[in-house]
PDB file of C-alpha atoms in Angstrom:
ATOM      1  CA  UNK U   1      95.153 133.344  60.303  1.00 47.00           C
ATOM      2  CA  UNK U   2      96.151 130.471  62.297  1.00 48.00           C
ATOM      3  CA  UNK U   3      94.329 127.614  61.992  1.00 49.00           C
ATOM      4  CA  UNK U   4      96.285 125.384  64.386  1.00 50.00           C
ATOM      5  CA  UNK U   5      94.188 123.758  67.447  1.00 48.00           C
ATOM      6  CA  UNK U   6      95.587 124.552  70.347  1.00 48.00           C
ATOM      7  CA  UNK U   7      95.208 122.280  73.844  1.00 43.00           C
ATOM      8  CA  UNK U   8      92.330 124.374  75.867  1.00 47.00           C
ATOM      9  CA  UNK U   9      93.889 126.142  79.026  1.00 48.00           C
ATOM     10  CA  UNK U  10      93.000 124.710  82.588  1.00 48.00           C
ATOM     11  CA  UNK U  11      93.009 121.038  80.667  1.00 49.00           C
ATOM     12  CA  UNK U  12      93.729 118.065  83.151  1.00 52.00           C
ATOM     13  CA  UNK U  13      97.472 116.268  82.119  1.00 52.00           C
ATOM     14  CA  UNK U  14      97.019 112.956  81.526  1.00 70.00           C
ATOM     15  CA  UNK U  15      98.208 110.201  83.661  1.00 79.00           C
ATOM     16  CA  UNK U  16      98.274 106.498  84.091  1.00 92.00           C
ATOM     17  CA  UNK U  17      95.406 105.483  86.825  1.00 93.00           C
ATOM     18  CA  UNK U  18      96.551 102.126  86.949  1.00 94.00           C
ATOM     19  CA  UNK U  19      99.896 102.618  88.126  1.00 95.00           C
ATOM     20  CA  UNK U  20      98.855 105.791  90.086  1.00 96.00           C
ATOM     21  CA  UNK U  21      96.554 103.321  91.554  1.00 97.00           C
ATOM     22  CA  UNK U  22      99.717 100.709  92.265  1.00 97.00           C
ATOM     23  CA  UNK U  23     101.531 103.669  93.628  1.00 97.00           C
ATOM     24  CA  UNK U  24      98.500 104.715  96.396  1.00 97.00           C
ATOM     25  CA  UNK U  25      97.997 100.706  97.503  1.00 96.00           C
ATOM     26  CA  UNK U  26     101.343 101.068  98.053  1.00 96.00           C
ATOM     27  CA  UNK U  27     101.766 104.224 100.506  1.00 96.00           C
ATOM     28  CA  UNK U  28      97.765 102.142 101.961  1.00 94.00           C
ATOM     29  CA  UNK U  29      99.478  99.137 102.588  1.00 94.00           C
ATOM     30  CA  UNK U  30     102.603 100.705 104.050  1.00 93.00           C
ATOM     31  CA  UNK U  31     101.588 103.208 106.566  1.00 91.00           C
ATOM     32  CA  UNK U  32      97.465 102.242 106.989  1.00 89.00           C
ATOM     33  CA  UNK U  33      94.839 104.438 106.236  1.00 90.00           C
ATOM     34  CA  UNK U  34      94.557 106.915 108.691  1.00 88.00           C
ATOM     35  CA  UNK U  35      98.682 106.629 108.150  1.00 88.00           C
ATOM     36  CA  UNK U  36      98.738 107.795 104.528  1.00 92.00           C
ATOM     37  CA  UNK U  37      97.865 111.587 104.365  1.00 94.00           C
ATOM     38  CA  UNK U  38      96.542 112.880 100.996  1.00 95.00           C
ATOM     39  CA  UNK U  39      99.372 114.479 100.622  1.00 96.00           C
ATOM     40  CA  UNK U  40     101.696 111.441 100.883  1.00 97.00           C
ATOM     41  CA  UNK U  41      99.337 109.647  98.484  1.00 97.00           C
ATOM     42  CA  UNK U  42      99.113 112.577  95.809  1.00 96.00           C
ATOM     43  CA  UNK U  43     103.012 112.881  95.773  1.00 97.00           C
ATOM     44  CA  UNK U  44     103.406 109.088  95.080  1.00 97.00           C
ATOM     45  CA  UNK U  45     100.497 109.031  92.346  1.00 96.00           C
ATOM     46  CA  UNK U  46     102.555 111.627  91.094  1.00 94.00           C
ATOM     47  CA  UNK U  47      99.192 114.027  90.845  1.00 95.00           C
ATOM     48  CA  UNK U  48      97.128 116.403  92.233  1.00 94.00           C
ATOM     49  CA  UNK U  49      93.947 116.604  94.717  1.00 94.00           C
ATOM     50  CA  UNK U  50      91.938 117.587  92.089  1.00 94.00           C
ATOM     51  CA  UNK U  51      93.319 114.701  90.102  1.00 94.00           C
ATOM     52  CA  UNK U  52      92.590 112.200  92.623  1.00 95.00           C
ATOM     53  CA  UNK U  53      89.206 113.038  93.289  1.00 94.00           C
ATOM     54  CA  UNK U  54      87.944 113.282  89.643  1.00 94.00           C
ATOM     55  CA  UNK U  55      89.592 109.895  89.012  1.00 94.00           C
ATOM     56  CA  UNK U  56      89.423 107.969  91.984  1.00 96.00           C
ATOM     57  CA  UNK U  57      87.050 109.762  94.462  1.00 95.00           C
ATOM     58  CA  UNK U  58      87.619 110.380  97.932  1.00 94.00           C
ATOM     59  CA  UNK U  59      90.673 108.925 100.041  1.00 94.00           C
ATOM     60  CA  UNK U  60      87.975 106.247 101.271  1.00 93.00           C
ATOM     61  CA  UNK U  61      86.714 105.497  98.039  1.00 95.00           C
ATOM     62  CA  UNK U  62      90.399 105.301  96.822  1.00 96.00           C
ATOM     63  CA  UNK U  63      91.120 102.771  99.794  1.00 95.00           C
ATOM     64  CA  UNK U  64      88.489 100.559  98.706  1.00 95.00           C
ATOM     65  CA  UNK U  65      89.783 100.605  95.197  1.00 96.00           C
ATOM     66  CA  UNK U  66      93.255  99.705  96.589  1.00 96.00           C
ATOM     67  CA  UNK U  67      92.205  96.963  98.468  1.00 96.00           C
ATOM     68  CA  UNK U  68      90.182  95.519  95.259  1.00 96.00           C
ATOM     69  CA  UNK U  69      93.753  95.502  93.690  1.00 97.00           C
ATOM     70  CA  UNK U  70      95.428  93.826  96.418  1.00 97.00           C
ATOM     71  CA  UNK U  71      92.692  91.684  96.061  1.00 96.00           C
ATOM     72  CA  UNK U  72      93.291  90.385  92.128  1.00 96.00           C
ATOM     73  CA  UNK U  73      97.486  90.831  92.271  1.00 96.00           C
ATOM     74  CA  UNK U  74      99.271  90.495  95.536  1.00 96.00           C
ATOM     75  CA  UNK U  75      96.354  88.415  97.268  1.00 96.00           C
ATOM     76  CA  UNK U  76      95.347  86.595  94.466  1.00 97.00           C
ATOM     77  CA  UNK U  77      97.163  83.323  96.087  1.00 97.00           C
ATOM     78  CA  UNK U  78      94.222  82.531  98.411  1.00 97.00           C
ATOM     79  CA  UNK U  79      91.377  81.748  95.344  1.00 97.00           C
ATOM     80  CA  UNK U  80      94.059  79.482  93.656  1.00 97.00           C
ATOM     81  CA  UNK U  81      94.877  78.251  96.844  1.00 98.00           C
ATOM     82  CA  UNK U  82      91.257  77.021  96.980  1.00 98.00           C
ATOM     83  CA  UNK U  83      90.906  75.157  93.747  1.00 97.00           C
ATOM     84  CA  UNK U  84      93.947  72.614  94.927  1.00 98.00           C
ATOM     85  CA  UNK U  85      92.687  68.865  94.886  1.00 97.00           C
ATOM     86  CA  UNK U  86      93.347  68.264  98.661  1.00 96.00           C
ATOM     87  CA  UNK U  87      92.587  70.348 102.430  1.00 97.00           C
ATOM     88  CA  UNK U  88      96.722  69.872 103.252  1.00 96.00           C
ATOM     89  CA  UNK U  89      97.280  71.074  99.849  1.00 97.00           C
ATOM     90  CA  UNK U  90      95.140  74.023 100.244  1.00 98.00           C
ATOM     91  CA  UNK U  91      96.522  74.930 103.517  1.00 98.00           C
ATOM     92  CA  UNK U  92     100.234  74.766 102.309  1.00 97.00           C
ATOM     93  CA  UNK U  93      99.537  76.859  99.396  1.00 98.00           C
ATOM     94  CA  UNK U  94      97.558  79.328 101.117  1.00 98.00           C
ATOM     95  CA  UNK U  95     100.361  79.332 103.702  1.00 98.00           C
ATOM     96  CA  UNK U  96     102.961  79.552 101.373  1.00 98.00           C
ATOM     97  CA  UNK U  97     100.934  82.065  99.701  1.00 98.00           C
ATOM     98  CA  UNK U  98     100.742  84.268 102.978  1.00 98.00           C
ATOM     99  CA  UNK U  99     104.933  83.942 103.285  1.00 98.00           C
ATOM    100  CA  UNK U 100     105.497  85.045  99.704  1.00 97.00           C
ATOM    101  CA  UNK U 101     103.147  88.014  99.791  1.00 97.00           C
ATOM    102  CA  UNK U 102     104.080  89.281 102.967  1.00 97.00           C
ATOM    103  CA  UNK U 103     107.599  89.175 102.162  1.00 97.00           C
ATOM    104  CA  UNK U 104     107.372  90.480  98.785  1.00 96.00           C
ATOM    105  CA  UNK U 105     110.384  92.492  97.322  1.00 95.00           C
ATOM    106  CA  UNK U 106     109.948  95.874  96.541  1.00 93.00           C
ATOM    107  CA  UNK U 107     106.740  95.994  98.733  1.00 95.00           C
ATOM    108  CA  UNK U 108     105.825  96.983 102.148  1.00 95.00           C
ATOM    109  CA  UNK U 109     106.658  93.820 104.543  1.00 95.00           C
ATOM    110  CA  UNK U 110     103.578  92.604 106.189  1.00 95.00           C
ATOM    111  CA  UNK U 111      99.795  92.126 105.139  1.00 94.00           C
ATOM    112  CA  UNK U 112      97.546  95.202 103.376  1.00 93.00           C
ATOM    113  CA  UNK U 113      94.857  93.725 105.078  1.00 88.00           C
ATOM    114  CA  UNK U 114      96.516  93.872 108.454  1.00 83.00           C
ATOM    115  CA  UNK U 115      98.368  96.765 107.923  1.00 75.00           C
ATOM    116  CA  UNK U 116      95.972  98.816 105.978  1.00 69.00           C
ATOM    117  CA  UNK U 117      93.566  98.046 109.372  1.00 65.00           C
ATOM    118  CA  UNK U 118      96.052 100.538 111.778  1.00 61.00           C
ATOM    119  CA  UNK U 119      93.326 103.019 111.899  1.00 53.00           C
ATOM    120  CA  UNK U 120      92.338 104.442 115.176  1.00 56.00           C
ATOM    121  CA  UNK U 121      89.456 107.142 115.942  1.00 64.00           C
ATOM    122  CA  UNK U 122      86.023 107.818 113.917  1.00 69.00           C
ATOM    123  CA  UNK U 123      88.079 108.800 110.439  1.00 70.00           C
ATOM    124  CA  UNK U 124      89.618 105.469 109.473  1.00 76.00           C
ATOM    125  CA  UNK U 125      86.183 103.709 110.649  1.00 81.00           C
ATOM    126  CA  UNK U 126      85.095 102.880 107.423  1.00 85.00           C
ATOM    127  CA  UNK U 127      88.380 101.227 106.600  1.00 87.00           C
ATOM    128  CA  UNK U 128      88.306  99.331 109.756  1.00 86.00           C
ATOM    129  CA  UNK U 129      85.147  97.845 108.709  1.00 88.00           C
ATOM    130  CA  UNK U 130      85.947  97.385 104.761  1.00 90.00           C
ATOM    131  CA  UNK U 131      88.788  95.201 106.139  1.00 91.00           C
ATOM    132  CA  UNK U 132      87.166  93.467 108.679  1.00 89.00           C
ATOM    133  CA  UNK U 133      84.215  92.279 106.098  1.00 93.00           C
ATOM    134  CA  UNK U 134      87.477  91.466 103.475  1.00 93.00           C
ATOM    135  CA  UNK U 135      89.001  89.298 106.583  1.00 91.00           C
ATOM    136  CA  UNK U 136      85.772  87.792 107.139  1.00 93.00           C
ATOM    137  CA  UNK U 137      85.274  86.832 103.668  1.00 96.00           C
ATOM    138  CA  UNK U 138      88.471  85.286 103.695  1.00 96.00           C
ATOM    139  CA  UNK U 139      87.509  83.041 106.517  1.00 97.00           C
ATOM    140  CA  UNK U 140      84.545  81.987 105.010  1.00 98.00           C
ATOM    141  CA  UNK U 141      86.157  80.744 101.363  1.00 98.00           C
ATOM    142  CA  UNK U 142      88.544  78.885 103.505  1.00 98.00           C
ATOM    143  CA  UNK U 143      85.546  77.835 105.703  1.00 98.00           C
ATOM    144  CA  UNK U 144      83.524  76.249 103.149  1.00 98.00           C
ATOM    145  CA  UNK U 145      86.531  75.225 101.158  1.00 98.00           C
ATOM    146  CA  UNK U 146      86.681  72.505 104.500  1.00 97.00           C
ATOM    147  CA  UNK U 147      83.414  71.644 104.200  1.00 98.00           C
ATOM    148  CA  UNK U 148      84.167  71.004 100.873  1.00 97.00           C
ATOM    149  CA  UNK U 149      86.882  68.368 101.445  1.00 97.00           C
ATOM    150  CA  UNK U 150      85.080  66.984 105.007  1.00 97.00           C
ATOM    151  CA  UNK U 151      81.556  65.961 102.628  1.00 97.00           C
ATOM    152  CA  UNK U 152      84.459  64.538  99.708  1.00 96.00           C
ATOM    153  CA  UNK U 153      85.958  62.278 102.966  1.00 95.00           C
ATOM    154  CA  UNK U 154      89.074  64.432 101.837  1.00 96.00           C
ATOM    155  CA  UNK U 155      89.064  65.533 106.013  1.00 96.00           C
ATOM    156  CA  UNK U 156      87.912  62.861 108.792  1.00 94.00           C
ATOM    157  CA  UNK U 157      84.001  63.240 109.422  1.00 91.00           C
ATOM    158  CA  UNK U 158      84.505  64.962 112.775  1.00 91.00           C
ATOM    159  CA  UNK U 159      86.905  67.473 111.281  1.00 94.00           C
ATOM    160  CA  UNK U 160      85.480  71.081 111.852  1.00 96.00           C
ATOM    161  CA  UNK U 161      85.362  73.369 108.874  1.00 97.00           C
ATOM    162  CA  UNK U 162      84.918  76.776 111.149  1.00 97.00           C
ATOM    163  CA  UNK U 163      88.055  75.876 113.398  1.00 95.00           C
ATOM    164  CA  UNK U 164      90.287  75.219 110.173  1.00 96.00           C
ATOM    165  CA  UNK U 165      89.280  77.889 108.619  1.00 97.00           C
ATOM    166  CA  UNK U 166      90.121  80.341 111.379  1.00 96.00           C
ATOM    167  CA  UNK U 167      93.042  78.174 112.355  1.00 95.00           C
ATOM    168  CA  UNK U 168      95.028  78.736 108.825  1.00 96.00           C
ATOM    169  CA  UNK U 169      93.188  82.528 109.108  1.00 95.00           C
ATOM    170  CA  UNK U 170      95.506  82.959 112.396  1.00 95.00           C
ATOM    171  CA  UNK U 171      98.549  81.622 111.026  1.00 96.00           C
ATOM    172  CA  UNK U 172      98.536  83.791 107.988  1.00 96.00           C
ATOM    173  CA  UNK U 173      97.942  87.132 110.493  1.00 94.00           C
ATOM    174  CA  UNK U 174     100.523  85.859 112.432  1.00 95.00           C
ATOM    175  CA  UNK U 175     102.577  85.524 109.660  1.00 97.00           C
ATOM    176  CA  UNK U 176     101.870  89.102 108.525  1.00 95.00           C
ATOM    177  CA  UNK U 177     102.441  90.804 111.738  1.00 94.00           C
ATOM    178  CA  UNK U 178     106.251  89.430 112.398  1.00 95.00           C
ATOM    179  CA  UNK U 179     107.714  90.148 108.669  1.00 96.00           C
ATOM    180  CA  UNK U 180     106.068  93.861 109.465  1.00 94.00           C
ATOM    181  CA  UNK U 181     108.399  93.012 112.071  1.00 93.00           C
ATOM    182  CA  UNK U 182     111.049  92.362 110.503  1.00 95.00           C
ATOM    183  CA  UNK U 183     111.147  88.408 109.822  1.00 97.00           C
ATOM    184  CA  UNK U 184     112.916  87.052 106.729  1.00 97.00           C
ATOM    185  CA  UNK U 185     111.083  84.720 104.626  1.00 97.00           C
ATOM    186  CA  UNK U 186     113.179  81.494 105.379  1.00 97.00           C
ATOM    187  CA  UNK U 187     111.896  81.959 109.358  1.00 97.00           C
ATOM    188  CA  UNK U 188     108.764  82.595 108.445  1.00 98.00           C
ATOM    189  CA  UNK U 189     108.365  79.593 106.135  1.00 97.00           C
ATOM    190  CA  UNK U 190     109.548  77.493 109.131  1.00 97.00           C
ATOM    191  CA  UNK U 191     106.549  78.664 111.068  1.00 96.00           C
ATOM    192  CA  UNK U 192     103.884  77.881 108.240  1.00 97.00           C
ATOM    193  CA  UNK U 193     105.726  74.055 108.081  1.00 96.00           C
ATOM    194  CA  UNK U 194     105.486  73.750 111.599  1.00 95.00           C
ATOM    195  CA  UNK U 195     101.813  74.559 111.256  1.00 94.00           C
ATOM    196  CA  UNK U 196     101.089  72.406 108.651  1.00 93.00           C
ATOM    197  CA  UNK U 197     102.430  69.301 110.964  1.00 91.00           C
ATOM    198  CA  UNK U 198      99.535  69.700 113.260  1.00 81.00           C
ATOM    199  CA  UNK U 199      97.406  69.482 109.733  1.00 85.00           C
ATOM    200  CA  UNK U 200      94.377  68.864 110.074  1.00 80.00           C
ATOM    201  CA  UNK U 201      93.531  69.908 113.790  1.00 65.00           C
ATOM    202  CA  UNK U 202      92.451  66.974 116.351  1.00 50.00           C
TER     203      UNK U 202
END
């Protein structure tokens, strides 16, 4: 008699969900949501439908979980950007920051958060908004990050937190949307300098 176990038939292969979930942020940040079909995103993860939605959930839900990643690797340079001692260093690190990401090698040129928002028509709503609350967010650390350095006397008394805030915000789109265009990282470190002369606003 054979008293060997055997692996049941119909079991699910194994497979790494943390690069799988690399590989999908990836294809997300690369082609946008409505851009990256399920089959595009299945044949990078290197699994199948089945396999995505018992580990991941839905393409939205996997989205969401991409963006969270972007969130703690690639983006990771705008919370230590906040805990420098000084506004102008703040704004040239997150600047800097927004050049190195964007112009990352081995990754999709450009912004997740910009490009991941090319989503037209009612099925990449809920990624339009996911990304719009993300931007928003961003604004606001930056935002009270100001206020921050105005009550220290870091920034002159009639400084204004809001317009800083949206002001570096703008810059670092910018940024974004011309090396999706093809800008090298040397010209687009020349425009966050050139910013940073005008620093702070007034």
């Amino acid at each position: 008699m054979d008293t060997k176990r055997k692996t049941p038939i119909g079991r699910p292969r194994a497979f790494d969900a943390d690069a799988a979930l690399e590989r999908a942020l990836l294809v997300f940040w690369a082609n946008g949501y409505e851009g990256a079909s399920l089959d595009d995103l299945t044949e990078a993860m290197g699994i199948t439908r089945t396999s995505m939605y018992r580990a991941f959930g839905n393409k939205e839900d996997l989205f969401r979980k991409a963006l969270q990643r972007y969130s703690e690797g690639p983006a990771a340079y705008v919370p230590r950007a906040m805990e420098e001692p000084t506004a102008r260093e703040v704004a040239t690190a997150f600047l800097n920051g927004s050049v190195r990401t964007t112009t990352l090698p081995g990754c999709p040129a450009g912004c997740f958060g910009v490009q991941g928002s090319l989503a037209a028509g009612e099925a990449g709503r809920s990624a339009q908004q996911a990304l719009a609350v993300w931007r928003n967010d961003g604004i606001t650390v930056l935002r009270e990050r100001m206020q921050r350095a105005i009550d220290e006397g870091d920034l002159p008394a009639g400084a204004d937190a809001d317009q800083l805030a949206r002001y570096l915000m703008a810059v670092s789109n910018g940024i974004a949307v011309q090396a999706a265009g093809g800008a090298e990282r040397a010209e687009l470190q020349l425009v966050a300098d050139i910013a940073l002369r005008h620093w702070p606003l007034g």
